[in-house]
mmCIF file of N, CA and C in Angstrom:
data_model
loop_
_atom_site.group_PDB
_atom_site.id
_atom_site.type_symbol
_atom_site.label_atom_id
_atom_site.label_comp_id
_atom_site.label_asym_id
_atom_site.label_seq_id
_atom_site.Cartn_x
_atom_site.Cartn_y
_atom_site.Cartn_z
ATOM 1 N N UNK A 1 13.693 -6.481 -13.852
ATOM 2 C CA UNK A 1 12.728 -6.240 -14.903
ATOM 3 C C UNK A 1 11.329 -6.592 -14.386
ATOM 4 N N UNK A 2 10.369 -5.757 -14.747
ATOM 5 C CA UNK A 2 9.000 -5.941 -14.276
ATOM 6 C C UNK A 2 8.333 -7.094 -15.018
ATOM 7 N N UNK A 3 7.618 -7.925 -14.258
ATOM 8 C CA UNK A 3 6.850 -9.022 -14.848
ATOM 9 C C UNK A 3 5.388 -8.605 -14.927
ATOM 10 N N UNK A 4 4.648 -9.269 -15.782
ATOM 11 C CA UNK A 4 3.238 -8.935 -15.986
ATOM 12 C C UNK A 4 2.383 -10.172 -15.747
ATOM 13 N N UNK A 5 1.126 -9.933 -15.404
ATOM 14 C CA UNK A 5 0.167 -11.001 -15.208
ATOM 15 C C UNK A 5 -1.190 -10.535 -15.735
ATOM 16 N N UNK A 6 -2.116 -11.451 -15.846
ATOM 17 C CA UNK A 6 -3.464 -11.120 -16.317
ATOM 18 C C UNK A 6 -4.447 -11.310 -15.165
ATOM 19 N N UNK A 7 -5.352 -10.347 -15.001
ATOM 20 C CA UNK A 7 -6.399 -10.484 -13.991
ATOM 21 C C UNK A 7 -7.634 -9.716 -14.413
ATOM 22 N N UNK A 8 -8.720 -9.938 -13.688
ATOM 23 C CA UNK A 8 -9.989 -9.259 -13.958
ATOM 24 C C UNK A 8 -10.152 -8.149 -12.911
ATOM 25 N N UNK A 9 -9.999 -6.882 -13.316
ATOM 26 C CA UNK A 9 -10.068 -5.799 -12.335
ATOM 27 C C UNK A 9 -11.492 -5.561 -11.835
ATOM 28 N N UNK A 10 -11.639 -5.242 -10.555
ATOM 29 C CA UNK A 10 -12.972 -4.925 -10.034
ATOM 30 C C UNK A 10 -13.461 -3.571 -10.570
ATOM 31 N N UNK A 11 -14.746 -3.371 -10.532
ATOM 32 C CA UNK A 11 -15.362 -2.171 -11.091
ATOM 33 C C UNK A 11 -14.847 -0.904 -10.406
ATOM 34 N N UNK A 12 -14.711 -0.929 -9.094
ATOM 35 C CA UNK A 12 -14.287 0.252 -8.334
ATOM 36 C C UNK A 12 -12.878 0.077 -7.770
ATOM 37 N N UNK A 13 -12.044 -0.718 -8.428
ATOM 38 C CA UNK A 13 -10.649 -0.971 -8.070
ATOM 39 C C UNK A 13 -10.464 -1.783 -6.790
ATOM 40 N N UNK A 14 -11.540 -2.064 -6.065
ATOM 41 C CA UNK A 14 -11.497 -2.924 -4.886
ATOM 42 C C UNK A 14 -12.670 -3.890 -4.979
ATOM 43 N N UNK A 15 -12.395 -5.173 -4.822
ATOM 44 C CA UNK A 15 -13.455 -6.185 -4.877
ATOM 45 C C UNK A 15 -14.036 -6.352 -3.475
ATOM 46 N N UNK A 16 -15.029 -5.538 -3.145
ATOM 47 C CA UNK A 16 -15.622 -5.583 -1.814
ATOM 48 C C UNK A 16 -16.221 -6.953 -1.510
ATOM 49 N N UNK A 17 -16.716 -7.631 -2.526
ATOM 50 C CA UNK A 17 -17.301 -8.951 -2.314
ATOM 51 C C UNK A 17 -16.235 -9.991 -1.959
ATOM 52 N N UNK A 18 -14.978 -9.713 -2.230
ATOM 53 C CA UNK A 18 -13.923 -10.675 -1.954
ATOM 54 C C UNK A 18 -13.065 -10.338 -0.749
ATOM 55 N N UNK A 19 -13.447 -9.314 0.013
ATOM 56 C CA UNK A 19 -12.633 -8.897 1.153
ATOM 57 C C UNK A 19 -12.443 -10.009 2.180
ATOM 58 N N UNK A 20 -13.502 -10.731 2.484
ATOM 59 C CA UNK A 20 -13.403 -11.794 3.488
ATOM 60 C C UNK A 20 -12.657 -13.013 2.966
ATOM 61 N N UNK A 21 -12.503 -13.107 1.645
ATOM 62 C CA UNK A 21 -11.782 -14.227 1.037
ATOM 63 C C UNK A 21 -10.313 -13.906 0.808
ATOM 64 N N UNK A 22 -9.904 -12.650 1.066
ATOM 65 C CA UNK A 22 -8.543 -12.237 0.796
ATOM 66 C C UNK A 22 -8.316 -11.877 -0.661
ATOM 67 N N UNK A 23 -9.404 -11.686 -1.380
ATOM 68 C CA UNK A 23 -9.346 -11.348 -2.803
ATOM 69 C C UNK A 23 -9.799 -9.902 -2.945
ATOM 70 N N UNK A 24 -8.819 -8.961 -2.902
ATOM 71 C CA UNK A 24 -9.149 -7.547 -2.857
ATOM 72 C C UNK A 24 -9.063 -6.872 -4.220
ATOM 73 N N UNK A 25 -8.069 -7.225 -5.020
ATOM 74 C CA UNK A 25 -7.791 -6.472 -6.228
ATOM 75 C C UNK A 25 -8.122 -7.197 -7.528
ATOM 76 N N UNK A 26 -8.882 -8.277 -7.457
ATOM 77 C CA UNK A 26 -9.314 -8.936 -8.687
ATOM 78 C C UNK A 26 -10.649 -9.624 -8.470
ATOM 79 N N UNK A 27 -11.368 -9.823 -9.581
ATOM 80 C CA UNK A 27 -12.668 -10.487 -9.564
ATOM 81 C C UNK A 27 -12.542 -11.882 -10.151
ATOM 82 N N UNK A 28 -13.476 -12.756 -9.799
ATOM 83 C CA UNK A 28 -13.502 -14.098 -10.358
ATOM 84 C C UNK A 28 -14.593 -14.249 -11.420
ATOM 85 N N UNK A 29 -15.401 -13.211 -11.605
ATOM 86 C CA UNK A 29 -16.486 -13.217 -12.584
ATOM 87 C C UNK A 29 -15.900 -13.275 -13.996
ATOM 88 N N UNK A 30 -16.219 -14.322 -14.730
ATOM 89 C CA UNK A 30 -15.632 -14.532 -16.052
ATOM 90 C C UNK A 30 -16.199 -13.603 -17.120
ATOM 91 N N UNK A 31 -17.242 -12.847 -16.793
ATOM 92 C CA UNK A 31 -17.779 -11.892 -17.769
ATOM 93 C C UNK A 31 -16.903 -10.632 -17.852
ATOM 94 N N UNK A 32 -16.051 -10.422 -16.867
ATOM 95 C CA UNK A 32 -15.124 -9.286 -16.879
ATOM 96 C C UNK A 32 -13.895 -9.685 -17.687
ATOM 97 N N UNK A 33 -13.498 -8.878 -18.661
ATOM 98 C CA UNK A 33 -12.353 -9.256 -19.505
ATOM 99 C C UNK A 33 -11.029 -9.187 -18.734
ATOM 100 N N UNK A 34 -10.100 -10.053 -19.134
ATOM 101 C CA UNK A 34 -8.771 -10.051 -18.543
ATOM 102 C C UNK A 34 -7.993 -8.817 -18.995
ATOM 103 N N UNK A 35 -7.201 -8.279 -18.081
ATOM 104 C CA UNK A 35 -6.389 -7.098 -18.362
ATOM 105 C C UNK A 35 -4.954 -7.405 -17.954
ATOM 106 N N UNK A 36 -4.002 -6.975 -18.762
ATOM 107 C CA UNK A 36 -2.583 -7.172 -18.443
ATOM 108 C C UNK A 36 -2.156 -6.108 -17.438
ATOM 109 N N UNK A 37 -1.596 -6.540 -16.299
ATOM 110 C CA UNK A 37 -1.153 -5.621 -15.246
ATOM 111 C C UNK A 37 0.246 -6.010 -14.774
ATOM 112 N N UNK A 38 0.933 -5.066 -14.148
ATOM 113 C CA UNK A 38 2.249 -5.364 -13.582
ATOM 114 C C UNK A 38 2.084 -6.234 -12.347
ATOM 115 N N UNK A 39 2.951 -7.207 -12.198
ATOM 116 C CA UNK A 39 2.905 -8.142 -11.074
ATOM 117 C C UNK A 39 3.720 -7.564 -9.917
ATOM 118 N N UNK A 40 3.080 -6.710 -9.127
ATOM 119 C CA UNK A 40 3.771 -6.033 -8.033
ATOM 120 C C UNK A 40 4.055 -6.966 -6.865
ATOM 121 N N UNK A 41 3.213 -7.959 -6.655
ATOM 122 C CA UNK A 41 3.448 -8.893 -5.549
ATOM 123 C C UNK A 41 4.767 -9.635 -5.735
ATOM 124 N N UNK A 42 5.008 -10.165 -6.921
ATOM 125 C CA UNK A 42 6.257 -10.874 -7.189
ATOM 126 C C UNK A 42 7.446 -9.927 -7.042
ATOM 127 N N UNK A 43 7.280 -8.687 -7.468
ATOM 128 C CA UNK A 43 8.354 -7.687 -7.336
ATOM 129 C C UNK A 43 8.662 -7.425 -5.868
ATOM 130 N N UNK A 44 7.644 -7.307 -5.033
ATOM 131 C CA UNK A 44 7.864 -7.102 -3.595
ATOM 132 C C UNK A 44 8.606 -8.283 -2.981
ATOM 133 N N UNK A 45 8.204 -9.490 -3.330
ATOM 134 C CA UNK A 45 8.857 -10.683 -2.786
ATOM 135 C C UNK A 45 10.331 -10.708 -3.191
ATOM 136 N N UNK A 46 10.619 -10.410 -4.450
ATOM 137 C CA UNK A 46 12.003 -10.385 -4.915
ATOM 138 C C UNK A 46 12.810 -9.308 -4.197
ATOM 139 N N UNK A 47 12.203 -8.156 -3.979
ATOM 140 C CA UNK A 47 12.899 -7.034 -3.360
ATOM 141 C C UNK A 47 13.177 -7.273 -1.880
ATOM 142 N N UNK A 48 12.181 -7.758 -1.144
ATOM 143 C CA UNK A 48 12.305 -7.873 0.302
ATOM 144 C C UNK A 48 12.835 -9.219 0.783
ATOM 145 N N UNK A 49 13.207 -10.126 -0.112
ATOM 146 C CA UNK A 49 13.828 -11.357 0.354
ATOM 147 C C UNK A 49 15.279 -11.103 0.767
ATOM 148 N N UNK A 50 15.842 -9.945 0.363
ATOM 149 C CA UNK A 50 17.172 -9.539 0.796
ATOM 150 C C UNK A 50 17.062 -8.906 2.186
ATOM 151 N N UNK A 51 17.786 -9.451 3.156
ATOM 152 C CA UNK A 51 17.705 -8.973 4.535
ATOM 153 C C UNK A 51 18.131 -7.517 4.648
ATOM 154 N N UNK A 52 19.154 -7.108 3.910
ATOM 155 C CA UNK A 52 19.626 -5.725 3.969
ATOM 156 C C UNK A 52 18.560 -4.741 3.541
ATOM 157 N N UNK A 53 17.862 -5.052 2.462
ATOM 158 C CA UNK A 53 16.796 -4.186 1.974
ATOM 159 C C UNK A 53 15.652 -4.122 2.986
ATOM 160 N N UNK A 54 15.318 -5.255 3.567
ATOM 161 C CA UNK A 54 14.238 -5.295 4.563
ATOM 162 C C UNK A 54 14.599 -4.480 5.796
ATOM 163 N N UNK A 55 15.844 -4.587 6.237
ATOM 164 C CA UNK A 55 16.280 -3.826 7.417
ATOM 165 C C UNK A 55 16.304 -2.325 7.118
ATOM 166 N N UNK A 56 16.778 -1.945 5.938
ATOM 167 C CA UNK A 56 16.792 -0.531 5.562
ATOM 168 C C UNK A 56 15.371 0.014 5.498
ATOM 169 N N UNK A 57 14.456 -0.724 4.901
ATOM 170 C CA UNK A 57 13.063 -0.296 4.811
ATOM 171 C C UNK A 57 12.465 -0.133 6.210
ATOM 172 N N UNK A 58 12.710 -1.107 7.087
ATOM 173 C CA UNK A 58 12.185 -1.033 8.448
ATOM 174 C C UNK A 58 12.758 0.157 9.199
ATOM 175 N N UNK A 59 14.054 0.419 9.045
ATOM 176 C CA UNK A 59 14.682 1.562 9.704
ATOM 177 C C UNK A 59 14.078 2.872 9.200
ATOM 178 N N UNK A 60 13.840 2.965 7.904
ATOM 179 C CA UNK A 60 13.239 4.176 7.344
ATOM 180 C C UNK A 60 11.825 4.390 7.864
ATOM 181 N N UNK A 61 11.068 3.328 8.027
ATOM 182 C CA UNK A 61 9.709 3.436 8.568
ATOM 183 C C UNK A 61 9.747 3.922 10.014
ATOM 184 N N UNK A 62 10.686 3.401 10.816
ATOM 185 C CA UNK A 62 10.809 3.829 12.214
ATOM 186 C C UNK A 62 11.214 5.302 12.283
ATOM 187 N N UNK A 63 12.154 5.716 11.445
ATOM 188 C CA UNK A 63 12.577 7.118 11.428
ATOM 189 C C UNK A 63 11.414 8.013 11.028
ATOM 190 N N UNK A 64 10.639 7.606 10.024
ATOM 191 C CA UNK A 64 9.474 8.397 9.630
ATOM 192 C C UNK A 64 8.455 8.469 10.759
ATOM 193 N N UNK A 65 8.230 7.360 11.443
ATOM 194 C CA UNK A 65 7.289 7.336 12.568
ATOM 195 C C UNK A 65 7.734 8.287 13.671
ATOM 196 N N UNK A 66 9.027 8.270 13.993
ATOM 197 C CA UNK A 66 9.558 9.187 15.015
ATOM 198 C C UNK A 66 9.422 10.638 14.565
ATOM 199 N N UNK A 67 9.686 10.891 13.308
ATOM 200 C CA UNK A 67 9.538 12.236 12.747
ATOM 201 C C UNK A 67 8.096 12.728 12.910
ATOM 202 N N UNK A 68 7.135 11.867 12.616
ATOM 203 C CA UNK A 68 5.725 12.244 12.766
ATOM 204 C C UNK A 68 5.361 12.440 14.232
ATOM 205 N N UNK A 69 5.882 11.593 15.103
ATOM 206 C CA UNK A 69 5.586 11.693 16.531
ATOM 207 C C UNK A 69 6.116 12.998 17.117
ATOM 208 N N UNK A 70 7.354 13.330 16.798
ATOM 209 C CA UNK A 70 7.956 14.565 17.310
ATOM 210 C C UNK A 70 7.280 15.775 16.666
ATOM 211 N N UNK A 71 6.991 15.693 15.388
ATOM 212 C CA UNK A 71 6.341 16.793 14.698
ATOM 213 C C UNK A 71 4.943 17.057 15.217
ATOM 214 N N UNK A 72 4.229 15.997 15.602
ATOM 215 C CA UNK A 72 2.869 16.161 16.114
ATOM 216 C C UNK A 72 2.870 16.994 17.382
ATOM 217 N N UNK A 73 3.883 16.800 18.238
ATOM 218 C CA UNK A 73 3.985 17.583 19.485
ATOM 219 C C UNK A 73 4.194 19.056 19.189
ATOM 220 N N UNK A 74 4.814 19.374 18.050
ATOM 221 C CA UNK A 74 5.025 20.774 17.675
ATOM 222 C C UNK A 74 3.804 21.359 16.973
ATOM 223 N N UNK A 75 3.077 20.553 16.251
ATOM 224 C CA UNK A 75 1.943 21.040 15.460
ATOM 225 C C UNK A 75 0.743 21.364 16.330
ATOM 226 N N UNK A 76 0.424 20.517 17.294
ATOM 227 C CA UNK A 76 -0.793 20.685 18.091
ATOM 228 C C UNK A 76 -0.822 22.028 18.821
ATOM 229 N N UNK A 77 0.252 22.453 19.501
ATOM 230 C CA UNK A 77 0.174 23.749 20.188
ATOM 231 C C UNK A 77 0.384 24.965 19.273
ATOM 232 N N UNK A 78 0.712 24.779 18.012
ATOM 233 C CA UNK A 78 0.971 25.907 17.113
ATOM 234 C C UNK A 78 -0.301 26.709 16.866
ATOM 235 N N UNK A 79 -0.180 28.035 16.958
ATOM 236 C CA UNK A 79 -1.327 28.911 16.747
ATOM 237 C C UNK A 79 -1.841 28.859 15.310
ATOM 238 N N UNK A 80 -0.945 28.599 14.359
ATOM 239 C CA UNK A 80 -1.343 28.565 12.952
ATOM 240 C C UNK A 80 -2.341 27.452 12.659
ATOM 241 N N UNK A 81 -2.339 26.389 13.450
ATOM 242 C CA UNK A 81 -3.261 25.278 13.221
ATOM 243 C C UNK A 81 -4.658 25.546 13.768
ATOM 244 N N UNK A 82 -4.800 26.514 14.643
ATOM 245 C CA UNK A 82 -6.071 26.929 15.235
ATOM 246 C C UNK A 82 -6.804 25.754 15.909
ATOM 247 N N UNK A 83 -6.047 24.953 16.630
ATOM 248 C CA UNK A 83 -6.635 23.851 17.382
ATOM 249 C C UNK A 83 -7.011 24.372 18.770
ATOM 250 N N UNK A 84 -8.263 24.230 19.184
ATOM 251 C CA UNK A 84 -8.676 24.740 20.508
ATOM 252 C C UNK A 84 -7.882 24.044 21.623
ATOM 253 N N UNK A 85 -7.499 24.824 22.623
ATOM 254 C CA UNK A 85 -6.688 24.285 23.715
ATOM 255 C C UNK A 85 -7.534 23.740 24.857
ATOM 256 N N UNK A 86 -8.825 23.976 24.853
ATOM 257 C CA UNK A 86 -9.660 23.461 25.946
ATOM 258 C C UNK A 86 -10.542 22.345 25.510
#
């Protein structure tokens, strides 16, 4: 079941002023009203603490990476892409 938390969302969905502090998706300015949001961080921790799920996710990422690598070799020389050869 999804859990919820309260935070102050940044104006443009990214808190550029907090990037160096590790504070990307929320503001500390108290003039911004609190908003109820889904707690995705806690959900990720719960999901990936299982070794089987983590291994499956990692395997899927490697397979996708290989798919992109092999596909790139086919796409670059394809005439339909109109990529100059020189």
